[in-house]
Short mmCIF file of C-alpha atoms in Angstrom, two decimals:
data_model
loop_
_atom_site.label_atom_id
_atom_site.label_comp_id
_atom_site.label_asym_id
_atom_site.label_seq_id
_atom_site.Cartn_x
_atom_site.Cartn_y
_atom_site.Cartn_z
CA MET A 1 -5.89 -4.32 10.84
CA THR A 2 -7.38 -7.64 9.85
CA THR A 3 -8.03 -6.47 6.31
CA PHE A 4 -4.42 -5.37 5.94
CA LYS A 5 -3.12 -8.62 7.43
CA GLN A 6 -5.26 -10.66 5.07
CA GLN A 7 -4.27 -8.69 2.00
CA GLN A 8 -0.65 -7.81 2.76
CA SER A 9 1.42 -6.56 -0.11
CA HIS A 10 4.14 -8.69 -1.70
CA SER A 11 6.28 -5.59 -2.14
CA ASP A 12 8.24 -3.87 0.60
CA PHE A 13 8.86 -1.01 -1.82
CA LEU A 14 5.25 0.20 -1.79
CA LYS A 15 4.96 -0.43 1.94
CA ALA A 16 7.87 1.91 2.63
CA ILE A 17 6.38 4.86 0.73
CA ASN A 18 5.10 7.85 2.69
CA PRO A 19 1.30 7.38 3.14
CA PHE A 20 0.65 11.02 2.19
CA LEU A 21 2.41 10.47 -1.13
CA LYS A 22 0.15 7.50 -1.85
CA ILE A 23 -2.98 9.45 -0.91
CA GLY A 24 -1.79 12.33 -3.11
CA LEU A 25 -1.21 10.01 -6.08
CA SER A 26 -4.65 8.43 -5.58
CA LEU A 27 -6.30 11.84 -5.61
CA ALA A 28 -4.32 12.88 -8.70
CA LEU A 29 -5.29 9.69 -10.59
CA ILE A 30 -8.97 10.00 -9.66
CA ALA A 31 -9.04 13.68 -10.66
CA LEU A 32 -7.23 12.91 -13.93
CA SER A 33 -9.66 10.10 -14.78
CA LEU A 34 -12.53 12.61 -14.68
CA PHE A 35 -10.88 14.75 -17.39
CA LEU A 36 -9.73 11.99 -19.77
CA GLU A 37 -11.80 11.52 -22.90
CA GLN A 38 -9.78 8.99 -24.91
CA ILE A 39 -9.91 5.28 -24.31
CA SER A 40 -6.14 4.90 -24.95
CA SER A 41 -5.13 7.28 -22.16
CA MET A 42 -7.66 5.65 -19.84
CA LEU A 43 -6.07 2.28 -20.66
CA VAL A 44 -2.63 3.64 -19.71
CA LEU A 45 -4.04 4.82 -16.38
CA VAL A 46 -5.92 1.61 -15.56
CA GLY A 47 -3.01 -0.50 -16.86
CA GLY A 48 -0.62 1.22 -14.45
CA VAL A 49 -3.00 0.69 -11.55
CA SER A 50 -3.34 -2.98 -12.55
CA VAL A 51 0.45 -3.33 -12.37
CA LEU A 52 0.28 -1.92 -8.83
CA LEU A 53 -2.57 -4.33 -8.08
CA PHE A 54 -0.16 -7.24 -8.63
CA GLN A 55 1.80 -5.94 -5.62
CA VAL A 56 -1.20 -6.68 -3.39
CA LYS A 57 -2.34 -10.17 -2.41
CA VAL A 58 -6.07 -9.92 -3.08
CA PRO A 59 -8.15 -12.96 -2.00
CA TRP A 60 -9.61 -14.90 -4.97
CA PRO A 61 -13.27 -14.68 -3.84
CA LEU A 62 -13.00 -10.89 -3.56
CA LEU A 63 -11.34 -10.66 -6.98
CA MET A 64 -13.99 -12.86 -8.61
CA TYR A 65 -16.81 -10.90 -6.95
CA SER A 66 -15.32 -7.60 -8.16
CA LEU A 67 -14.90 -8.90 -11.71
CA LEU A 68 -18.48 -10.17 -11.74
CA ALA A 69 -19.84 -6.83 -10.47
CA LEU A 70 -17.79 -4.97 -13.08
CA THR A 71 -19.02 -7.20 -15.90
CA VAL A 72 -22.64 -6.72 -14.80
CA PHE A 73 -22.05 -2.95 -14.73
CA ALA A 74 -20.54 -2.96 -18.25
CA VAL A 75 -23.28 -5.13 -19.75
CA VAL A 76 -26.13 -3.19 -18.11
CA SER A 77 -24.69 0.17 -19.15
CA ALA A 78 -24.08 -1.07 -22.74
CA TRP A 79 -27.64 -2.39 -22.87
CA LEU A 80 -29.04 0.91 -21.61
CA SER A 81 -26.96 3.17 -23.83
CA GLY A 82 -26.59 0.86 -26.85
CA ASN A 83 -23.00 2.10 -27.26
CA TRP A 84 -20.39 -0.56 -26.41
CA SER A 85 -17.29 1.65 -26.76
CA GLN A 86 -18.79 4.33 -24.51
CA SER A 87 -19.76 1.62 -22.05
CA LEU A 88 -16.19 0.23 -22.06
CA PHE A 89 -14.81 3.74 -21.49
CA ASN A 90 -17.15 4.31 -18.55
CA THR A 91 -16.25 0.94 -17.05
CA LEU A 92 -12.57 1.88 -17.31
CA ARG A 93 -13.34 5.23 -15.69
CA LEU A 94 -15.13 3.44 -12.86
CA LEU A 95 -12.04 1.26 -12.40
CA ALA A 96 -9.82 4.35 -12.46
CA ILE A 97 -11.93 5.92 -9.71
CA LEU A 98 -12.28 2.82 -7.55
CA LEU A 99 -8.93 1.04 -7.87
CA PRO A 100 -6.02 3.42 -7.09
CA ALA A 101 -6.90 4.22 -3.50
CA PRO A 102 -7.53 0.63 -2.28
CA VAL A 103 -4.39 -0.63 -4.01
CA LEU A 104 -2.27 2.02 -2.33
CA ALA A 105 -4.14 1.74 0.98
CA LEU A 106 -3.61 -2.02 1.19
CA THR A 107 0.14 -1.44 0.96
CA THR A 108 0.04 0.95 3.93
CA PRO A 109 0.39 -0.53 7.43
CA PRO A 110 -2.35 0.92 9.69
CA THR A 111 0.20 2.14 12.20
CA ASP A 112 1.95 4.19 9.51
CA LEU A 113 -1.36 5.68 8.48
CA ILE A 114 -2.22 6.66 12.06
CA ARG A 115 1.28 8.12 12.56
CA SER A 116 1.02 10.19 9.41
CA LEU A 117 -2.44 11.41 10.38
CA GLN A 118 -1.03 12.42 13.78
CA GLN A 119 1.71 14.35 12.01
CA ALA A 120 -0.89 16.06 9.84
CA ARG A 121 -2.06 17.95 12.93
CA LEU A 122 -5.61 16.74 12.59
CA PRO A 123 -7.96 17.61 15.46
CA SER A 124 -7.10 15.36 18.40
CA PHE A 125 -10.58 13.81 18.56
CA LEU A 126 -10.15 12.57 14.99
CA THR A 127 -6.81 10.94 15.76
CA LEU A 128 -8.24 9.34 18.90
CA SER A 129 -11.30 8.07 17.03
CA LEU A 130 -9.20 6.64 14.20
CA THR A 131 -6.83 4.90 16.62
CA LEU A 132 -9.77 3.37 18.50
CA ILE A 133 -11.42 2.21 15.26
CA TRP A 134 -8.21 0.54 14.03
CA ARG A 135 -7.58 -1.05 17.42
CA PHE A 136 -11.06 -2.29 18.31
CA PHE A 137 -12.57 -3.23 14.96
CA PRO A 138 -10.90 -6.70 14.95
CA LEU A 139 -11.94 -7.16 18.60
CA MET A 140 -15.56 -6.45 17.72
CA GLN A 141 -15.32 -8.98 14.89
CA GLN A 142 -14.18 -11.55 17.48
CA GLU A 143 -17.10 -10.60 19.74
CA LEU A 144 -19.47 -11.07 16.81
CA GLN A 145 -18.00 -14.53 16.23
CA ARG A 146 -18.37 -15.44 19.93
CA ILE A 147 -22.02 -14.35 19.98
CA TRP A 148 -22.64 -16.34 16.80
CA GLU A 149 -21.11 -19.46 18.37
CA ALA A 150 -23.04 -18.94 21.62
CA ASN A 151 -26.25 -18.97 19.57
CA GLN A 152 -25.18 -22.18 17.87
CA LEU A 153 -24.57 -23.80 21.26
CA ARG A 154 -28.17 -22.96 22.18
CA GLY A 155 -29.39 -24.58 18.95
CA ILE A 156 -30.08 -21.31 17.08
CA ASP A 157 -28.69 -21.26 13.56
CA LEU A 158 -28.66 -17.55 12.68
CA LYS A 159 -28.02 -18.30 9.00
CA ARG A 160 -31.40 -19.98 8.78
CA GLN A 161 -33.21 -17.80 11.30
CA PRO A 162 -32.80 -14.15 10.26
CA ARG A 163 -35.66 -13.24 12.61
CA GLN A 164 -33.30 -13.97 15.51
CA TRP A 165 -30.64 -11.55 14.22
CA PHE A 166 -31.90 -8.60 16.23
CA SER A 167 -32.41 -10.27 19.60
CA GLY A 168 -29.70 -12.92 19.19
CA LEU A 169 -26.92 -10.99 17.51
CA ILE A 170 -27.30 -7.21 17.39
CA VAL A 171 -28.59 -6.59 20.93
CA PRO A 172 -25.79 -8.61 22.62
CA LEU A 173 -23.22 -6.98 20.32
CA VAL A 174 -24.43 -3.49 21.23
CA PHE A 175 -24.33 -4.34 24.94
CA GLN A 176 -20.75 -5.57 24.54
CA MET A 177 -19.79 -2.43 22.61
CA VAL A 178 -21.27 -0.14 25.27
CA THR A 179 -19.38 -2.08 27.97
CA TYR A 180 -16.14 -1.84 25.98
CA ALA A 181 -16.65 1.90 25.41
CA ASP A 182 -17.09 2.50 29.16
CA GLU A 183 -14.05 0.39 30.05
CA VAL A 184 -11.84 2.06 27.44
CA THR A 185 -12.91 5.50 28.70
CA ILE A 186 -12.04 4.56 32.27
CA GLY A 187 -8.74 3.05 31.08
CA LEU A 188 -7.79 6.22 29.22
CA GLN A 189 -8.84 8.46 32.11
CA THR A 190 -6.81 6.49 34.65
CA ARG A 191 -3.75 6.83 32.39
CA GLY A 192 -4.24 10.58 32.34
CA TYR A 193 -5.09 10.75 28.66
CA SER A 194 -6.52 14.04 27.52
CA PRO A 195 -7.66 14.62 23.95
CA THR A 196 -6.67 18.26 24.18
CA ALA A 197 -3.14 17.73 25.54
CA PRO A 198 -0.22 17.87 23.04
CA ARG A 199 1.17 14.46 22.06
CA SER A 200 4.56 13.33 20.81
CA ASN A 201 5.55 10.60 18.37
CA SER A 202 8.38 8.14 19.01
CA ARG A 203 8.73 7.15 15.33
CA PRO A 204 7.84 10.11 13.13
CA ILE A 205 7.49 9.40 9.40
CA ARG A 206 10.21 11.09 7.35
CA TRP A 207 10.84 11.66 3.63
CA GLY A 208 13.22 9.01 2.26
CA GLN A 209 14.97 8.06 -0.98
CA VAL A 210 12.21 5.61 -1.90
CA ASP A 211 9.72 8.47 -1.67
CA THR A 212 11.76 10.50 -4.17
CA LEU A 213 11.98 7.49 -6.49
CA PHE A 214 8.23 6.83 -6.20
CA CYS A 215 7.54 10.49 -6.84
CA LEU A 216 9.62 10.45 -10.05
CA MET A 217 7.94 7.25 -11.28
CA ALA A 218 4.49 8.68 -10.55
CA LEU A 219 5.32 11.90 -12.41
CA LEU A 220 6.53 9.87 -15.42
CA TRP A 221 3.31 7.84 -15.38
CA LEU A 222 1.10 10.93 -15.13
CA GLY A 223 3.16 12.55 -17.90
CA LEU A 224 2.62 9.52 -20.15
CA ILE A 225 -1.13 9.63 -19.58
CA SER A 226 -1.19 13.37 -20.40
CA TYR A 227 0.91 12.77 -23.54
CA VAL A 228 -1.44 10.05 -24.82
CA GLU A 229 -4.51 12.20 -24.08
CA TRP A 230 -3.40 15.69 -25.09
CA GLY A 231 -0.04 15.14 -26.77
CA ILE A 232 1.82 17.27 -24.18
CA MET B 1 -20.27 22.31 14.13
CA ILE B 2 -18.34 20.20 16.65
CA ASN B 3 -19.40 21.22 20.13
CA LEU B 4 -16.45 22.21 22.32
CA ASN B 5 -18.09 20.55 25.32
CA TRP B 6 -17.42 17.05 24.05
CA ASN B 7 -15.51 14.95 26.54
CA LEU B 8 -13.38 11.81 26.33
CA ARG B 9 -16.37 9.58 27.06
CA ASP B 10 -18.25 11.03 24.09
CA TYR B 11 -15.30 10.58 21.72
CA VAL B 12 -14.83 6.94 22.74
CA PHE B 13 -18.54 6.14 22.51
CA ALA B 14 -18.80 7.78 19.08
CA ALA B 15 -15.77 5.76 17.89
CA PHE B 16 -17.44 2.51 18.98
CA MET B 17 -20.64 3.42 17.17
CA THR B 18 -18.53 4.13 14.08
CA ILE B 19 -17.08 0.62 14.43
CA GLY B 20 -20.64 -0.72 14.51
CA MET B 21 -21.53 1.16 11.35
CA VAL B 22 -18.39 -0.03 9.55
CA ALA B 23 -19.02 -3.63 10.64
CA SER B 24 -22.60 -3.46 9.36
CA VAL B 25 -21.35 -2.16 5.99
CA PHE B 26 -19.07 -5.21 5.72
CA ILE B 27 -21.97 -7.55 6.59
CA ILE B 28 -24.67 -5.98 4.41
CA GLY B 29 -22.58 -4.67 1.48
CA PRO B 30 -21.76 -7.96 -0.29
CA LEU B 31 -25.34 -9.24 0.05
CA VAL B 32 -27.03 -6.58 -2.09
CA PRO B 33 -26.49 -4.96 -5.53
CA PRO B 34 -24.54 -1.64 -5.60
CA PHE B 35 -27.61 0.56 -6.13
CA LEU B 36 -29.35 -0.75 -3.04
CA ASP B 37 -26.48 -1.00 -0.56
CA VAL B 38 -27.34 2.20 1.36
CA VAL B 39 -31.03 1.26 1.42
CA ALA B 40 -30.18 -2.20 2.77
CA TRP B 41 -27.68 -0.70 5.26
CA GLY B 42 -30.42 1.50 6.82
CA PRO B 43 -31.92 -0.93 9.33
CA VAL B 44 -28.54 -1.94 10.80
CA GLY B 45 -26.59 1.31 10.34
CA GLY B 46 -29.58 3.22 11.73
CA ILE B 47 -29.34 1.32 15.00
CA PHE B 48 -25.80 2.55 15.70
CA LEU B 49 -26.58 6.05 14.48
CA THR B 50 -29.63 6.28 16.77
CA LEU B 51 -27.71 4.84 19.69
CA GLY B 52 -24.92 7.38 19.22
CA MET B 53 -27.40 10.26 18.98
CA ALA B 54 -29.23 9.01 22.09
CA ARG B 55 -26.05 8.85 24.14
CA LEU B 56 -24.27 11.97 22.86
CA GLN B 57 -27.44 14.06 22.46
CA LYS B 58 -25.70 17.26 21.31
CA ARG B 59 -25.69 18.92 17.92
CA GLY B 60 -22.88 17.49 15.83
CA SER B 61 -23.32 13.96 17.19
CA VAL B 62 -23.75 12.51 13.70
CA ALA B 63 -20.68 14.43 12.53
CA LEU B 64 -18.66 13.08 15.47
CA MET B 65 -19.55 9.52 14.44
CA VAL B 66 -19.26 9.86 10.68
CA PHE B 67 -16.33 12.29 10.18
CA PRO B 68 -13.72 9.79 11.47
CA LEU B 69 -15.21 7.26 9.06
CA ALA B 70 -14.93 9.82 6.26
CA VAL B 71 -11.25 10.44 7.12
CA LEU B 72 -10.65 6.71 7.36
CA VAL B 73 -11.91 6.07 3.84
CA ILE B 74 -9.83 8.86 2.25
CA PRO B 75 -7.17 6.32 1.22
CA LEU B 76 -9.88 3.91 0.01
CA SER B 77 -12.02 6.39 -1.89
CA PRO B 78 -11.94 10.20 -1.70
CA ALA B 79 -15.29 10.14 -3.54
CA ILE B 80 -16.93 8.26 -0.63
CA THR B 81 -15.34 10.74 1.79
CA LEU B 82 -16.92 13.65 -0.07
CA TYR B 83 -20.25 11.86 -0.17
CA LEU B 84 -20.16 11.13 3.58
CA VAL B 85 -19.21 14.71 4.42
CA LEU B 86 -22.03 16.14 2.27
CA THR B 87 -24.56 13.75 3.81
CA VAL B 88 -23.49 14.64 7.35
CA LEU B 89 -23.49 18.38 6.63
CA PHE B 90 -27.01 18.17 5.23
CA THR B 91 -28.31 16.13 8.19
CA GLU B 92 -26.65 18.33 10.79
CA ALA B 93 -27.78 21.53 9.05
CA VAL B 94 -31.44 20.45 9.19
CA VAL B 95 -31.28 19.16 12.77
CA PHE B 96 -29.44 22.36 13.81
CA PHE B 97 -32.73 24.27 13.45
CA ARG B 98 -34.63 21.64 15.44
CA GLY B 99 -32.34 21.74 18.49
CA ASN B 100 -30.42 18.63 19.49
CA TYR B 101 -30.80 14.85 19.60
CA ARG B 102 -32.31 14.69 23.09
CA LEU B 103 -35.81 14.13 21.68
CA LYS B 104 -36.85 10.91 19.96
CA ARG B 105 -38.45 12.75 17.05
CA ASN B 106 -35.23 14.64 16.35
CA ARG B 107 -33.33 11.36 16.35
CA LEU B 108 -35.90 9.97 13.91
CA LEU B 109 -35.49 13.05 11.73
CA GLY B 110 -31.69 12.76 11.85
CA THR B 111 -31.67 9.07 10.94
CA VAL B 112 -34.25 9.41 8.16
CA LEU B 113 -32.47 12.44 6.69
CA PHE B 114 -29.10 10.74 6.85
CA PHE B 115 -30.16 7.69 4.86
CA ALA B 116 -32.47 9.50 2.43
CA SER B 117 -29.83 12.12 1.62
CA ALA B 118 -27.13 9.42 1.42
CA VAL B 119 -29.07 7.71 -1.38
CA ALA B 120 -29.81 10.94 -3.25
CA ILE B 121 -26.29 12.38 -2.91
CA GLY B 122 -24.79 9.00 -3.84
CA ILE B 123 -26.79 8.74 -7.07
CA VAL B 124 -26.24 12.37 -8.09
CA GLY B 125 -22.52 12.16 -7.26
CA GLY B 126 -22.19 8.86 -9.14
CA GLY B 127 -24.01 10.33 -12.13
CA LEU B 128 -21.72 13.35 -12.27
CA MET B 129 -18.50 11.37 -11.77
CA VAL B 130 -19.02 8.02 -13.50
CA GLY B 131 -21.89 8.76 -15.87
CA ASP B 132 -23.48 5.88 -17.75
CA VAL B 133 -25.95 3.88 -15.61
CA PHE B 134 -25.81 6.52 -12.86
CA ALA B 135 -26.32 9.30 -15.44
CA GLU B 136 -29.32 7.38 -16.76
CA LEU B 137 -30.75 7.49 -13.24
CA LEU B 138 -30.38 11.29 -13.19
CA THR B 139 -32.87 11.50 -16.05
CA LYS B 140 -35.45 9.66 -13.92
CA PRO B 141 -36.10 11.87 -10.88
CA TRP B 142 -39.00 9.65 -9.80
CA LEU B 143 -36.56 6.76 -9.41
CA ILE B 144 -34.19 8.88 -7.28
CA ALA B 145 -37.19 9.94 -5.18
CA LEU B 146 -38.31 6.32 -4.83
CA LEU B 147 -34.84 5.14 -3.79
CA SER B 148 -34.49 8.06 -1.35
CA LEU B 149 -37.89 7.19 0.11
CA SER B 150 -36.75 3.58 0.49
CA GLY B 151 -33.62 4.86 2.26
CA ALA B 152 -35.81 6.97 4.55
CA ILE B 153 -38.04 3.97 5.36
CA THR B 154 -35.15 1.60 6.09
CA GLY B 155 -33.47 4.38 8.12
CA GLY B 156 -36.74 4.72 10.03
CA ILE B 157 -36.71 0.99 10.74
CA GLY B 158 -33.13 1.38 11.99
CA TRP B 159 -34.27 4.22 14.25
CA TRP B 160 -37.12 2.08 15.66
CA LEU B 161 -34.76 -0.83 16.36
CA GLY B 162 -32.21 1.61 17.83
CA GLU B 163 -34.77 3.13 20.20
CA ASN B 164 -35.71 -0.41 21.23
CA ILE B 165 -32.09 -1.08 22.23
CA VAL B 166 -31.83 2.33 23.93
CA SER B 167 -34.75 1.39 26.22
CA GLN B 168 -33.14 -1.99 26.94
CA LEU B 169 -29.83 -0.30 27.78
CA LYS B 170 -31.65 2.15 30.05
CA ARG B 171 -33.33 -0.69 31.89
CA ALA B 172 -29.95 -2.38 32.31
CA GLY B 173 -28.47 0.87 33.67
CA LYS B 174 -26.00 1.17 30.80
CA LEU B 175 -27.18 4.57 29.55
CA ASP B 176 -27.85 7.85 31.32
CA ASP B 177 -31.28 8.14 32.99
CA ASP B 178 -32.28 11.41 31.36
CA LEU B 179 -32.62 9.94 27.85
#
């Protein structure tokens, strides 16, 4: 999707990894961060995620905004608790909870994610909904832009006139969305699509050598964190 | 919870309302501080939620709109997924005893419950997982109640705006007549 296109990864290695493996690693890291109690082990965890973060091209404004929000969080929590080291630890824990999944998600092409979700035998309505969201979200962004420009042509600057947001922006957008929804339904029906019918996949996602390598590296990393925390 | 009588039209409509909710998160999110994002999201997110309930009408409508979003954010944050699922389950469980979303007052109840519980579950979940500032909030139940009330009010505003659009859509012949 647009977000993925804007923040594509530099690395083909991470892009090639099985999406389920990345989701699994994210869950493992988040769960582990909840049990860690030492700042050194938390640093190993966040440090590793930061290395992965370099594989993703994050826009500067987003990075600066995130850093600012994090600093505000750390300062406010230190001010409230009066304990700077505890505040630093909690900030690192927040990073450990928030960072792994986006870093790994931004290195996953949306089509791969949809394909893997299809393979996961999720209920068909979920797969259909996810496909539609991925496909039509950028289109709705374009519609939003068109409506915005149409307002400008009529001399309405929505940035300076928030009162016009409802009648000038949201109502036309909803009308467009309802029209799109009806047209997509008719399009799917005329093509004989049924959410309950079994579906096949022309390019199923398979386990590869890079997945094994990634798995080994992840296990080493998790092992190192455990060693620093518990000495095992 | 998911009604077996859903049809393709319902699935597609619910997906488009989910897109609306996601888009409004992207618009509102960066404009407000983290504690107030759900409260600020209420007026816009509530519009799409109300519209979806008005069109789908059956029990489980909120789940049909929010569960795909919850699955979608698994790679971004499993914690948000859990929070969305809990919020939906709570909303649907309460509305289950009231019937369905055919009536305006049930749609109001659903929207208000969704946003109020989202704030409360978000703060409690944050307090248990992250601690620190969120944990401090857990020691001030009046503040949680105040924020939840704010969520309920902004959700109510979203419902009112949503019903306004529903009547406009009806007049334009874009929604079913029996709403």
